[in-house]
PDB file of C-alpha atoms in Angstrom:
ATOM      1  CA  ASP C   1       0.000   0.000   0.000  1.00 62.00           C
ATOM      2  CA  ALA C   2       1.109   3.548  -0.756  1.00 69.00           C
ATOM      3  CA  ASP C   3       2.550   5.515   2.166  1.00 92.00           C
ATOM      4  CA  VAL C   4       1.088   8.854   1.004  1.00 96.00           C
ATOM      5  CA  THR C   5      -2.332   8.794  -0.619  1.00 96.00           C
ATOM      6  CA  GLN C   6      -4.361  11.566  -2.182  1.00 97.00           C
ATOM      7  CA  THR C   7      -8.044  11.729  -2.983  1.00 97.00           C
ATOM      8  CA  PRO C   8      -9.473  12.335  -5.459  1.00 97.00           C
ATOM      9  CA  ARG C   9      -6.904  11.571  -8.172  1.00 96.00           C
ATOM     10  CA  ASN C  10      -8.796  13.603 -10.739  1.00 97.00           C
ATOM     11  CA  ARG C  11     -11.428  16.284 -10.328  1.00 97.00           C
ATOM     12  CA  ILE C  12     -13.248  18.551 -12.725  1.00 97.00           C
ATOM     13  CA  THR C  13     -15.229  21.397 -11.230  1.00 96.00           C
ATOM     14  CA  LYS C  14     -16.733  24.732 -12.122  1.00 97.00           C
ATOM     15  CA  THR C  15     -15.708  28.257 -11.235  1.00 97.00           C
ATOM     16  CA  GLY C  16     -16.965  29.294  -7.808  1.00 97.00           C
ATOM     17  CA  LYS C  17     -17.317  25.789  -6.387  1.00 97.00           C
ATOM     18  CA  ARG C  18     -15.720  24.779  -3.088  1.00 96.00           C
ATOM     19  CA  ILE C  19     -13.250  21.914  -3.443  1.00 96.00           C
ATOM     20  CA  MET C  20     -11.403  19.852  -0.855  1.00 97.00           C
ATOM     21  CA  LEU C  21      -8.400  17.675  -1.599  1.00 98.00           C
ATOM     22  CA  GLU C  22      -7.435  15.069   0.974  1.00 98.00           C
ATOM     23  CA  CYS C  23      -4.037  13.679   1.889  1.00 98.00           C
ATOM     24  CA  SER C  24      -3.364  10.752   4.207  1.00 97.00           C
ATOM     25  CA  GLN C  25      -0.053   9.202   5.248  1.00 97.00           C
ATOM     26  CA  THR C  26       1.005   6.069   7.066  1.00 96.00           C
ATOM     27  CA  LYS C  27       4.673   7.040   7.437  1.00 93.00           C
ATOM     28  CA  GLY C  28       4.205   8.543  10.898  1.00 93.00           C
ATOM     29  CA  HIS C  29       5.790  11.805   9.788  1.00 93.00           C
ATOM     30  CA  ASP C  30       5.048  15.037  11.608  1.00 92.00           C
ATOM     31  CA  ARG C  31       5.578  17.351   8.643  1.00 93.00           C
ATOM     32  CA  MET C  32       3.169  17.615   5.738  1.00 95.00           C
ATOM     33  CA  TYR C  33       3.106  19.892   2.675  1.00 95.00           C
ATOM     34  CA  TRP C  34       0.872  20.908  -0.208  1.00 97.00           C
ATOM     35  CA  TYR C  35       2.357  21.893  -3.586  1.00 97.00           C
ATOM     36  CA  ARG C  36       0.940  22.720  -6.968  1.00 97.00           C
ATOM     37  CA  GLN C  37       2.731  21.927 -10.209  1.00 95.00           C
ATOM     38  CA  ASP C  38       2.240  23.878 -13.418  1.00 93.00           C
ATOM     39  CA  PRO C  39       4.084  23.306 -16.713  1.00 84.00           C
ATOM     40  CA  GLY C  40       7.232  25.406 -16.841  1.00 81.00           C
ATOM     41  CA  LEU C  41       6.890  26.557 -13.230  1.00 83.00           C
ATOM     42  CA  GLY C  42       7.838  23.469 -11.286  1.00 86.00           C
ATOM     43  CA  LEU C  43       6.434  22.763  -7.843  1.00 92.00           C
ATOM     44  CA  ARG C  44       5.356  25.696  -5.698  1.00 93.00           C
ATOM     45  CA  LEU C  45       4.634  25.425  -1.990  1.00 93.00           C
ATOM     46  CA  ILE C  46       1.101  26.358  -0.941  1.00 96.00           C
ATOM     47  CA  TYR C  47       0.992  25.502   2.790  1.00 96.00           C
ATOM     48  CA  TYR C  48       2.932  23.340   5.201  1.00 94.00           C
ATOM     49  CA  SER C  49       2.425  21.961   8.680  1.00 94.00           C
ATOM     50  CA  PHE C  50       5.027  20.790  11.182  1.00 91.00           C
ATOM     51  CA  ASP C  51       2.546  19.282  13.629  1.00 91.00           C
ATOM     52  CA  VAL C  52      -1.153  18.920  14.339  1.00 92.00           C
ATOM     53  CA  LYS C  53      -2.831  22.353  14.376  1.00 86.00           C
ATOM     54  CA  ASP C  54       0.382  24.009  13.073  1.00 93.00           C
ATOM     55  CA  ILE C  55      -0.228  25.846   9.787  1.00 96.00           C
ATOM     56  CA  ASN C  56       2.270  27.901   7.772  1.00 94.00           C
ATOM     57  CA  LYS C  57       1.827  29.780   4.518  1.00 95.00           C
ATOM     58  CA  GLY C  58       3.991  28.927   1.585  1.00 92.00           C
ATOM     59  CA  GLU C  59       4.879  30.846  -1.547  1.00 90.00           C
ATOM     60  CA  ILE C  60       1.364  30.876  -3.055  1.00 94.00           C
ATOM     61  CA  SER C  61      -1.252  30.522  -0.294  1.00 96.00           C
ATOM     62  CA  ASP C  62      -3.801  33.055  -1.592  1.00 95.00           C
ATOM     63  CA  GLY C  63      -7.073  31.376  -2.555  1.00 95.00           C
ATOM     64  CA  TYR C  64      -6.298  28.237  -0.544  1.00 97.00           C
ATOM     65  CA  SER C  65      -6.783  27.051   3.023  1.00 97.00           C
ATOM     66  CA  VAL C  66      -5.668  23.933   4.873  1.00 97.00           C
ATOM     67  CA  SER C  67      -6.604  21.887   7.893  1.00 97.00           C
ATOM     68  CA  ARG C  68      -4.422  19.559  10.003  1.00 96.00           C
ATOM     69  CA  GLN C  69      -6.680  17.896  12.572  1.00 90.00           C
ATOM     70  CA  ALA C  70      -4.645  14.709  12.873  1.00 95.00           C
ATOM     71  CA  GLN C  71      -1.024  13.721  12.333  1.00 94.00           C
ATOM     72  CA  ALA C  72      -1.894  11.502   9.397  1.00 96.00           C
ATOM     73  CA  LYS C  73      -4.200  13.882   7.519  1.00 97.00           C
ATOM     74  CA  PHE C  74      -3.724  17.227   5.804  1.00 98.00           C
ATOM     75  CA  SER C  75      -6.512  18.652   3.656  1.00 98.00           C
ATOM     76  CA  LEU C  76      -6.379  21.484   1.133  1.00 98.00           C
ATOM     77  CA  SER C  77      -9.446  23.569   0.322  1.00 98.00           C
ATOM     78  CA  LEU C  78     -10.244  25.935  -2.495  1.00 97.00           C
ATOM     79  CA  GLU C  79     -13.079  28.055  -1.128  1.00 92.00           C
ATOM     80  CA  SER C  80     -14.149  29.390  -4.517  1.00 96.00           C
ATOM     81  CA  ALA C  81     -12.291  27.720  -7.361  1.00 96.00           C
ATOM     82  CA  ILE C  82     -11.101  29.762 -10.331  1.00 97.00           C
ATOM     83  CA  PRO C  83      -9.693  28.572 -13.671  1.00 96.00           C
ATOM     84  CA  ASN C  84      -6.086  29.562 -12.898  1.00 95.00           C
ATOM     85  CA  GLN C  85      -6.144  27.045 -10.051  1.00 97.00           C
ATOM     86  CA  THR C  86      -6.189  24.314 -12.656  1.00 97.00           C
ATOM     87  CA  ALA C  87      -3.034  22.360 -11.881  1.00 97.00           C
ATOM     88  CA  LEU C  88      -1.534  19.151 -10.538  1.00 97.00           C
ATOM     89  CA  TYR C  89      -1.563  19.153  -6.728  1.00 98.00           C
ATOM     90  CA  PHE C  90       0.857  17.135  -4.626  1.00 98.00           C
ATOM     91  CA  CYS C  91       0.913  16.343  -0.945  1.00 97.00           C
ATOM     92  CA  ALA C  92       4.231  15.442   0.683  1.00 96.00           C
ATOM     93  CA  THR C  93       5.530  14.399   4.097  1.00 94.00           C
ATOM     94  CA  SER C  94       8.873  14.471   5.863  1.00 91.00           C
ATOM     95  CA  GLU C  95      10.362  13.655   9.230  1.00 87.00           C
ATOM     96  CA  GLN C  96      11.092  16.219  11.920  1.00 74.00           C
ATOM     97  CA  GLY C  97      14.550  17.668  12.042  1.00 68.00           C
ATOM     98  CA  TRP C  98      16.712  19.579   9.618  1.00 61.00           C
ATOM     99  CA  GLY C  99      15.155  21.101   6.525  1.00 58.00           C
ATOM    100  CA  TYR C 100      16.887  18.694   4.192  1.00 67.00           C
ATOM    101  CA  ASN C 101      14.967  15.643   5.251  1.00 79.00           C
ATOM    102  CA  GLU C 102      13.638  13.714   2.287  1.00 86.00           C
ATOM    103  CA  GLN C 103      10.141  14.595   1.189  1.00 91.00           C
ATOM    104  CA  PHE C 104       7.827  11.726   0.240  1.00 94.00           C
ATOM    105  CA  PHE C 105       5.213  12.666  -2.315  1.00 96.00           C
ATOM    106  CA  GLY C 106       1.768  11.332  -3.005  1.00 96.00           C
ATOM    107  CA  PRO C 107       0.647  10.442  -6.545  1.00 95.00           C
ATOM    108  CA  GLY C 108      -0.984  13.827  -7.156  1.00 96.00           C
ATOM    109  CA  THR C 109      -4.475  15.168  -7.836  1.00 97.00           C
ATOM    110  CA  ARG C 110      -5.219  16.622 -11.247  1.00 96.00           C
ATOM    111  CA  LEU C 111      -7.699  19.470 -10.770  1.00 97.00           C
ATOM    112  CA  THR C 112      -9.457  21.196 -13.649  1.00 97.00           C
ATOM    113  CA  VAL C 113     -11.547  24.296 -13.002  1.00 97.00           C
ATOM    114  CA  LEU C 114     -13.860  25.208 -15.883  1.00 96.00           C
TER     115      LEU C 114
ATOM    116  CA  THR I   1      13.035  35.858  -3.540  1.00 70.00           C
ATOM    117  CA  GLN I   2      15.229  32.955  -4.500  1.00 72.00           C
ATOM    118  CA  LEU I   3      15.110  31.847  -8.130  1.00 83.00           C
ATOM    119  CA  LEU I   4      16.091  28.337  -9.180  1.00 90.00           C
ATOM    120  CA  GLU I   5      16.898  27.945 -12.847  1.00 94.00           C
ATOM    121  CA  GLN I   6      17.320  24.568 -14.493  1.00 96.00           C
ATOM    122  CA  SER I   7      18.784  23.977 -17.917  1.00 96.00           C
ATOM    123  CA  PRO I   8      18.127  22.733 -20.416  1.00 97.00           C
ATOM    124  CA  GLN I   9      14.361  22.704 -20.124  1.00 95.00           C
ATOM    125  CA  PHE I  10      14.079  19.744 -22.532  1.00 96.00           C
ATOM    126  CA  LEU I  11      16.639  17.139 -23.556  1.00 97.00           C
ATOM    127  CA  SER I  12      16.159  14.246 -25.964  1.00 97.00           C
ATOM    128  CA  ILE I  13      19.022  11.809 -26.505  1.00 97.00           C
ATOM    129  CA  GLN I  14      19.733   8.298 -27.726  1.00 97.00           C
ATOM    130  CA  GLU I  15      20.344   5.387 -25.406  1.00 97.00           C
ATOM    131  CA  GLY I  16      24.015   5.140 -24.457  1.00 97.00           C
ATOM    132  CA  GLU I  17      24.777   8.865 -24.667  1.00 97.00           C
ATOM    133  CA  ASN I  18      26.023  10.937 -21.745  1.00 98.00           C
ATOM    134  CA  LEU I  19      24.317  14.092 -20.547  1.00 97.00           C
ATOM    135  CA  THR I  20      24.536  16.843 -17.969  1.00 98.00           C
ATOM    136  CA  VAL I  21      21.757  19.021 -16.577  1.00 98.00           C
ATOM    137  CA  TYR I  22      22.213  22.083 -14.436  1.00 97.00           C
ATOM    138  CA  CYS I  23      20.608  23.886 -11.537  1.00 97.00           C
ATOM    139  CA  ASN I  24      21.525  27.458 -10.605  1.00 96.00           C
ATOM    140  CA  SER I  25      20.282  29.558  -7.717  1.00 93.00           C
ATOM    141  CA  SER I  26      20.181  33.311  -7.253  1.00 90.00           C
ATOM    142  CA  SER I  27      21.203  32.750  -3.615  1.00 90.00           C
ATOM    143  CA  VAL I  28      23.095  30.193  -1.553  1.00 91.00           C
ATOM    144  CA  PHE I  29      21.292  26.885  -1.118  1.00 88.00           C
ATOM    145  CA  SER I  30      20.297  25.815   2.369  1.00 86.00           C
ATOM    146  CA  SER I  31      20.574  22.260   1.119  1.00 88.00           C
ATOM    147  CA  LEU I  32      20.101  20.982  -2.404  1.00 92.00           C
ATOM    148  CA  GLN I  33      18.080  17.971  -3.397  1.00 94.00           C
ATOM    149  CA  TRP I  34      17.604  16.326  -6.777  1.00 96.00           C
ATOM    150  CA  TYR I  35      14.338  14.519  -7.489  1.00 96.00           C
ATOM    151  CA  ARG I  36      13.101  12.517 -10.467  1.00 97.00           C
ATOM    152  CA  GLN I  37       9.441  12.521 -11.428  1.00 96.00           C
ATOM    153  CA  GLU I  38       7.859  10.030 -13.801  1.00 93.00           C
ATOM    154  CA  PRO I  39       4.530  10.652 -15.551  1.00 87.00           C
ATOM    155  CA  GLY I  40       1.539  10.176 -13.256  1.00 87.00           C
ATOM    156  CA  GLU I  41       3.657  10.037 -10.124  1.00 92.00           C
ATOM    157  CA  GLY I  42       5.095  12.317  -7.497  1.00 94.00           C
ATOM    158  CA  PRO I  43       8.790  13.222  -7.370  1.00 95.00           C
ATOM    159  CA  VAL I  44      11.198  10.758  -5.774  1.00 96.00           C
ATOM    160  CA  LEU I  45      14.399  11.845  -4.061  1.00 94.00           C
ATOM    161  CA  LEU I  46      17.670  10.940  -5.774  1.00 96.00           C
ATOM    162  CA  VAL I  47      20.216  12.714  -3.584  1.00 94.00           C
ATOM    163  CA  THR I  48      20.781  15.443  -1.001  1.00 92.00           C
ATOM    164  CA  VAL I  49      23.943  17.571  -1.006  1.00 91.00           C
ATOM    165  CA  VAL I  50      24.821  20.033   1.687  1.00 88.00           C
ATOM    166  CA  THR I  51      28.547  20.833   1.560  1.00 90.00           C
ATOM    167  CA  GLY I  52      30.097  23.071  -1.103  1.00 91.00           C
ATOM    168  CA  GLY I  53      32.218  21.060  -3.559  1.00 93.00           C
ATOM    169  CA  GLU I  54      30.490  17.822  -2.621  1.00 94.00           C
ATOM    170  CA  VAL I  55      30.282  15.054  -5.222  1.00 96.00           C
ATOM    171  CA  LYS I  56      27.941  12.100  -4.867  1.00 96.00           C
ATOM    172  CA  LYS I  57      27.515   9.110  -7.144  1.00 96.00           C
ATOM    173  CA  LEU I  58      24.452   6.940  -7.524  1.00 94.00           C
ATOM    174  CA  LYS I  59      25.205   4.180 -10.031  1.00 95.00           C
ATOM    175  CA  ARG I  60      25.422   6.012 -13.392  1.00 97.00           C
ATOM    176  CA  LEU I  61      24.411   9.376 -11.907  1.00 97.00           C
ATOM    177  CA  THR I  62      26.984  11.855 -10.602  1.00 97.00           C
ATOM    178  CA  PHE I  63      25.887  14.907  -8.636  1.00 97.00           C
ATOM    179  CA  GLN I  64      28.153  17.906  -8.064  1.00 96.00           C
ATOM    180  CA  PHE I  65      27.535  20.822  -5.760  1.00 95.00           C
ATOM    181  CA  GLY I  66      29.362  24.056  -6.521  1.00 94.00           C
ATOM    182  CA  ASP I  67      31.968  25.381  -4.129  1.00 94.00           C
ATOM    183  CA  ALA I  68      29.885  28.490  -3.496  1.00 93.00           C
ATOM    184  CA  ARG I  69      26.735  26.376  -2.965  1.00 93.00           C
ATOM    185  CA  LYS I  70      24.813  28.283  -5.640  1.00 94.00           C
ATOM    186  CA  ASP I  71      24.888  25.732  -8.444  1.00 95.00           C
ATOM    187  CA  SER I  72      24.747  22.017  -9.068  1.00 96.00           C
ATOM    188  CA  SER I  73      24.970  19.572 -11.932  1.00 97.00           C
ATOM    189  CA  LEU I  74      23.662  16.096 -12.571  1.00 98.00           C
ATOM    190  CA  HIS I  75      25.617  13.956 -15.014  1.00 98.00           C
ATOM    191  CA  ILE I  76      24.240  10.686 -16.377  1.00 97.00           C
ATOM    192  CA  THR I  77      26.591   8.227 -18.032  1.00 98.00           C
ATOM    193  CA  ALA I  78      25.327   5.864 -20.718  1.00 98.00           C
ATOM    194  CA  ALA I  79      21.708   6.950 -20.432  1.00 97.00           C
ATOM    195  CA  GLN I  80      18.991   4.300 -20.602  1.00 97.00           C
ATOM    196  CA  PRO I  81      15.286   4.590 -21.477  1.00 96.00           C
ATOM    197  CA  GLY I  82      14.518   4.052 -17.790  1.00 95.00           C
ATOM    198  CA  ASP I  83      16.207   7.379 -17.055  1.00 96.00           C
ATOM    199  CA  THR I  84      13.398   9.176 -18.854  1.00 96.00           C
ATOM    200  CA  GLY I  85      11.601  11.630 -16.596  1.00 96.00           C
ATOM    201  CA  LEU I  86      11.496  15.132 -15.158  1.00 96.00           C
ATOM    202  CA  TYR I  87      14.556  16.003 -13.090  1.00 97.00           C
ATOM    203  CA  LEU I  88      13.918  18.608 -10.424  1.00 97.00           C
ATOM    204  CA  CYS I  89      16.326  20.416  -8.167  1.00 96.00           C
ATOM    205  CA  ALA I  90      15.088  21.827  -4.877  1.00 93.00           C
ATOM    206  CA  ASP I  91      16.336  24.012  -2.055  1.00 91.00           C
ATOM    207  CA  MET I  92      15.130  22.626   1.254  1.00 85.00           C
ATOM    208  CA  GLY I  93      15.396  25.171   4.030  1.00 80.00           C
ATOM    209  CA  ILE I  94      13.831  24.875   7.454  1.00 75.00           C
ATOM    210  CA  ASN I  95      10.856  27.052   6.525  1.00 75.00           C
ATOM    211  CA  ASP I  96      11.198  27.495   2.797  1.00 77.00           C
ATOM    212  CA  MET I  97      11.099  24.786   0.168  1.00 85.00           C
ATOM    213  CA  ARG I  98      11.627  25.795  -3.464  1.00 90.00           C
ATOM    214  CA  PHE I  99      11.781  23.709  -6.613  1.00 93.00           C
ATOM    215  CA  GLY I 100      13.139  24.487 -10.032  1.00 94.00           C
ATOM    216  CA  ALA I 101      10.946  24.009 -13.107  1.00 94.00           C
ATOM    217  CA  GLY I 102      12.863  20.884 -14.070  1.00 95.00           C
ATOM    218  CA  THR I 103      14.610  19.327 -17.039  1.00 97.00           C
ATOM    219  CA  ARG I 104      12.463  16.910 -19.008  1.00 96.00           C
ATOM    220  CA  LEU I 105      14.709  14.105 -20.247  1.00 97.00           C
ATOM    221  CA  THR I 106      13.741  11.623 -22.932  1.00 97.00           C
ATOM    222  CA  VAL I 107      16.065   8.715 -23.688  1.00 97.00           C
ATOM    223  CA  LYS I 108      15.209   6.965 -26.936  1.00 97.00           C
ATOM    224  CA  PRO I 109      15.987   3.250 -27.407  1.00 95.00           C
TER     225      PRO I 109
END
């Protein structure tokens, strides 16, 4: 079984709709991250969490919110989706400690906003 | 704001050829990681380098970190079709994680 899972894997929605993407991990890691990937732009950090209830903004947090109610789960919400939020979204986890701990990525969620 | 530039953006070669891809930063890396991403999957870590001038080898892959810790290269010897993928460099700080846009490598049989 995969250590980091994301649901759904694909989602098509309309402008203005509220969307939630879920991430679950069985690695026992404290740190979790949400990234989006766009062609030519690489991965950009949206939010990250170092522990339950700990939330930190990343490079591009506007238009997104997150929730970390349990160590194993980190959800990303788009309160009112817009077309330029169409992208591939990845969740990742890492151990506590120095910043250069390996990040373990989920398989991604492809989101299309019409 | 730190900028990570990777070059080339695309690279298509024949099996057996050698290649080098580059990652350059506008500021000193906290620590540099190289990841490989295959279609439909998330990135997977290849290596972490921390010390300026460091060289690490992983089978046919050789990673070099510049003395000033602002640039890195990834050299692949005798490329194979299984090396095909998107190669990403990343700066992993304590509170800031930044990725380059990647080099998309295609190795033709």
